[in-house]
Coordinates of C-alpha atoms and ligand atoms in Angstrom, one line a residue:
M23 CA 43.9 -25.0 -3.0
N24 CA 43.6 -25.9 -7.1
R25 CA 41.2 -24.5 -9.8
K26 CA 39.0 -27.2 -9.0
S27 CA 38.2 -26.9 -5.5
L28 CA 38.0 -23.5 -5.4
G29 CA 35.1 -23.7 -8.4
I30 CA 33.3 -26.0 -6.1
R31 CA 33.6 -24.0 -3.2
L32 CA 32.7 -20.9 -4.9
T33 CA 29.4 -22.8 -6.1
G34 CA 28.6 -24.0 -2.7
A35 CA 28.9 -20.4 -1.5
L36 CA 26.4 -19.0 -4.4
L37 CA 23.7 -21.6 -3.9
G38 CA 23.9 -21.1 -0.6
A39 CA 23.3 -17.3 -0.8
S40 CA 20.7 -18.2 -3.5
L41 CA 18.9 -20.5 -1.1
L42 CA 19.0 -17.6 1.3
T43 CA 17.5 -15.3 -1.1
M44 CA 14.9 -17.8 -1.7
A45 CA 14.0 -18.2 2.0
A46 CA 13.7 -14.6 2.6
H47 CA 11.4 -14.4 -0.5
A48 CA 9.2 -17.0 0.9
A49 CA 8.8 -15.4 4.1
G50 CA 7.6 -12.4 2.2
P51 CA 8.4 -8.7 3.2
K52 CA 8.1 -7.3 6.5
P53 CA 5.0 -5.4 6.9
E54 CA 6.9 -2.3 7.8
D55 CA 8.6 -2.4 4.6
A56 CA 5.5 -3.2 2.7
M57 CA 4.0 0.2 4.2
E58 CA 7.1 2.3 3.3
Y59 CA 6.9 1.0 0.1
R60 CA 3.2 1.4 -1.0
Q61 CA 3.5 5.0 0.5
S62 CA 6.5 5.5 -1.7
V63 CA 4.4 4.9 -4.8
F64 CA 1.7 6.6 -3.8
N65 CA 4.1 9.8 -3.0
I66 CA 5.2 9.4 -6.5
I67 CA 2.1 9.0 -8.1
G68 CA 0.9 12.4 -6.0
W69 CA 3.8 14.3 -6.8
N70 CA 3.3 14.1 -10.4
F71 CA -0.7 14.0 -10.3
K72 CA -0.6 17.3 -8.6
P73 CA 0.6 19.6 -11.0
M74 CA -1.5 18.1 -13.6
G75 CA -4.5 19.0 -11.4
A76 CA -2.8 22.7 -10.9
M77 CA -2.8 22.9 -14.7
V78 CA -6.5 21.3 -15.1
K79 CA -7.8 24.1 -12.6
G80 CA -5.9 26.8 -14.5
E81 CA -3.9 27.6 -11.4
V82 CA -0.7 27.2 -13.9
P83 CA -0.5 27.4 -17.7
F84 CA -1.4 24.2 -19.3
D85 CA 1.8 22.4 -20.9
A86 CA 1.6 19.6 -22.8
A87 CA 5.2 18.2 -22.6
A88 CA 4.9 18.1 -18.7
V89 CA 1.4 16.7 -18.5
A90 CA 2.7 13.8 -20.6
R91 CA 6.0 13.4 -18.7
H92 CA 4.0 13.2 -15.3
A93 CA 1.0 10.7 -16.8
Q94 CA 3.5 8.0 -17.3
Y95 CA 5.2 8.1 -14.1
V96 CA 1.4 7.9 -12.8
D97 CA 0.8 4.9 -15.3
L98 CA 3.6 3.4 -14.5
M99 CA 3.4 3.9 -10.5
S100 CA -0.3 2.9 -10.7
K101 CA 0.7 -0.6 -11.8
A102 CA 3.3 -1.3 -8.7
A103 CA 0.8 -0.4 -6.0
L104 CA -1.0 -3.1 -5.6
E105 CA 2.0 -5.2 -4.2
G106 CA 2.5 -3.1 -1.7
F107 CA -0.4 -4.5 -0.2
P108 CA 1.0 -8.2 1.3
K109 CA -1.8 -9.6 4.0
G110 CA -0.5 -9.0 7.4
S111 CA 0.9 -5.5 6.3
G112 CA -2.6 -3.8 7.5
P113 CA -3.4 -1.6 10.6
D114 CA -2.8 -4.6 13.0
A115 CA 0.6 -4.5 12.0
V116 CA 1.9 -1.4 11.1
E117 CA 1.2 2.0 13.2
D118 CA 2.1 4.7 10.9
T119 CA -0.7 3.3 8.0
D120 CA -3.5 4.8 6.7
A121 CA -4.6 1.5 4.9
K122 CA -7.7 0.4 6.3
A123 CA -8.2 -3.0 7.4
D124 CA -11.3 -3.7 5.2
I125 CA -8.6 -3.6 1.8
W126 CA -7.8 -7.2 3.2
T127 CA -11.1 -8.5 4.4
N128 CA -12.6 -6.8 1.0
W129 CA -9.9 -7.7 -1.5
G130 CA -11.4 -8.2 -4.2
K131 CA -13.3 -5.0 -4.1
F132 CA -9.8 -3.4 -3.5
E133 CA -8.3 -5.0 -6.8
T134 CA -11.3 -3.8 -8.9
A135 CA -10.7 -0.3 -7.2
M136 CA -6.9 -0.5 -8.2
K137 CA -7.8 -2.0 -11.8
N138 CA -10.1 0.8 -11.9
F139 CA -7.1 3.5 -11.4
Q140 CA -4.9 1.5 -13.8
Q141 CA -7.1 1.7 -16.6
E142 CA -7.9 5.1 -16.7
S143 CA -4.0 5.9 -15.8
A144 CA -3.3 3.9 -18.6
K145 CA -5.8 6.0 -20.9
L146 CA -4.6 9.6 -19.6
A147 CA -1.0 8.3 -20.4
E148 CA -2.1 8.0 -23.9
V149 CA -4.3 11.0 -24.9
A150 CA -1.6 13.0 -22.8
K151 CA 0.5 11.8 -25.7
G152 CA -1.9 13.5 -28.0
G153 CA -1.8 17.1 -26.4
D154 CA -5.1 17.7 -26.8
E155 CA -6.0 20.2 -23.6
A156 CA -9.7 19.2 -23.8
V157 CA -9.2 15.6 -24.2
I158 CA -6.5 15.6 -21.7
K159 CA -8.8 17.6 -18.7
A160 CA -11.4 15.1 -19.1
Q161 CA -9.2 12.0 -18.7
F162 CA -7.6 13.6 -15.6
G163 CA -11.1 14.1 -14.2
K164 CA -12.1 10.3 -14.8
T165 CA -8.4 9.4 -13.3
A166 CA -9.0 11.4 -10.2
E167 CA -12.4 10.0 -9.6
T168 CA -10.8 6.4 -9.2
C169 CA -8.5 8.2 -6.5
K170 CA -11.2 9.5 -4.5
A171 CA -13.4 6.1 -4.9
C172 CA -10.4 4.1 -3.5
H173 CA -9.3 6.7 -0.4
K174 CA -13.2 7.3 0.4
E175 CA -13.4 3.3 1.3
F176 CA -10.0 1.9 1.9
R177 CA -7.8 4.8 3.1
K178 CA -8.3 6.6 6.9
D179 CA -9.1 10.4 6.3
Ligands
HEC20 C1 -7.1 1.3 -4.9 C2 -6.9 2.0 -4.0 C3 -6.4 3.3 -4.2 C4 -6.2 4.3 -5.5 C5 -6.9 3.9 -6.7 C6 -5.1 5.4 -5.0 N1 -5.0 5.4 -3.7 FE1 -3.7 6.7 -2.7 N2 -3.7 5.3 -1.2 C7 -4.0 4.3 -1.1 C8 -3.9 3.9 0.6 C9 -4.8 2.5 0.8 C10 -3.3 4.7 0.8 C11 -2.8 4.3 2.4 C12 -1.5 3.8 2.4 C13 -0.6 3.7 3.8 O1 -0.6 4.6 4.5 O2 -0.2 2.3 4.2 C14 -2.9 5.8 -0.2 C15 -2.4 7.0 0.4 C16 -1.9 8.0 -0.5 C17 -0.8 9.1 -0.6 C18 -0.2 9.1 0.8 C19 1.1 8.6 0.4 C20 1.9 9.1 2.0 O3 3.0 9.2 2.0 O4 1.4 8.3 3.3 C21 -1.0 9.9 -1.7 C22 -0.7 11.1 -1.6 C23 -1.9 9.3 -2.6 N3 -2.3 8.2 -1.8 C24 -2.5 10.1 -3.8 C25 -3.4 9.2 -4.5 C26 -3.5 9.6 -5.9 C27 -3.1 10.9 -6.3 C28 -4.1 8.7 -6.5 C29 -5.0 8.8 -7.7 C30 -4.1 9.5 -8.9 C31 -4.4 7.4 -5.6 N4 -3.7 7.6 -4.8 C32 -4.9 6.3 -5.8 C33 -5.1 3.7 -1.8 C34 -5.5 3.8 -3.2

């Protein structure tokens, strides 16, 4: 085979592969995969939120550097959560989810709850850099309220 025909074959193979990728995207993620993705995101959020809560309650000594690091992860993950809720990935489609069907019948409200969480998390990451304990604790409280508000309405107990 000469160089040119090899080139054409390779191009054809690459084109085929990228068309397949596009088709896979068009079909969207599998409900099971979406559930696993969002649960992983919330696991990371919980992992980082918990030690901050312990500090706020005074169960462990306040550590400004640790708070700043945890707050950054929560901020980042808050922006990654929404895409884990594609249509058709609710309790009708997946068994092991705690997500309520109301998410998809009430999408606007769910999106707003997520936006509130993102806003407060971003503020928390911001004030955490400042290291002011009282300000951080107050902002932690506001952020925790946004978790509770969404769980109360959209997550099974
Ligand atoms: C806009 C809605 C919303 C917000 C805000 C939110 N959550 Fe959740 N969270 C959910 C839903 C829905 C589930 C259930 C996901 C599932 O099982 O498919 C969940 C699940 C979880 C889980 C369990 C994950 C697992 O392993 O199954 C943890 C932990 C969690 N959230 C922590 C938090 C914390 C901490 C915050 C705030 C810092 C927060 N969430 C903010 C909606 C939200």
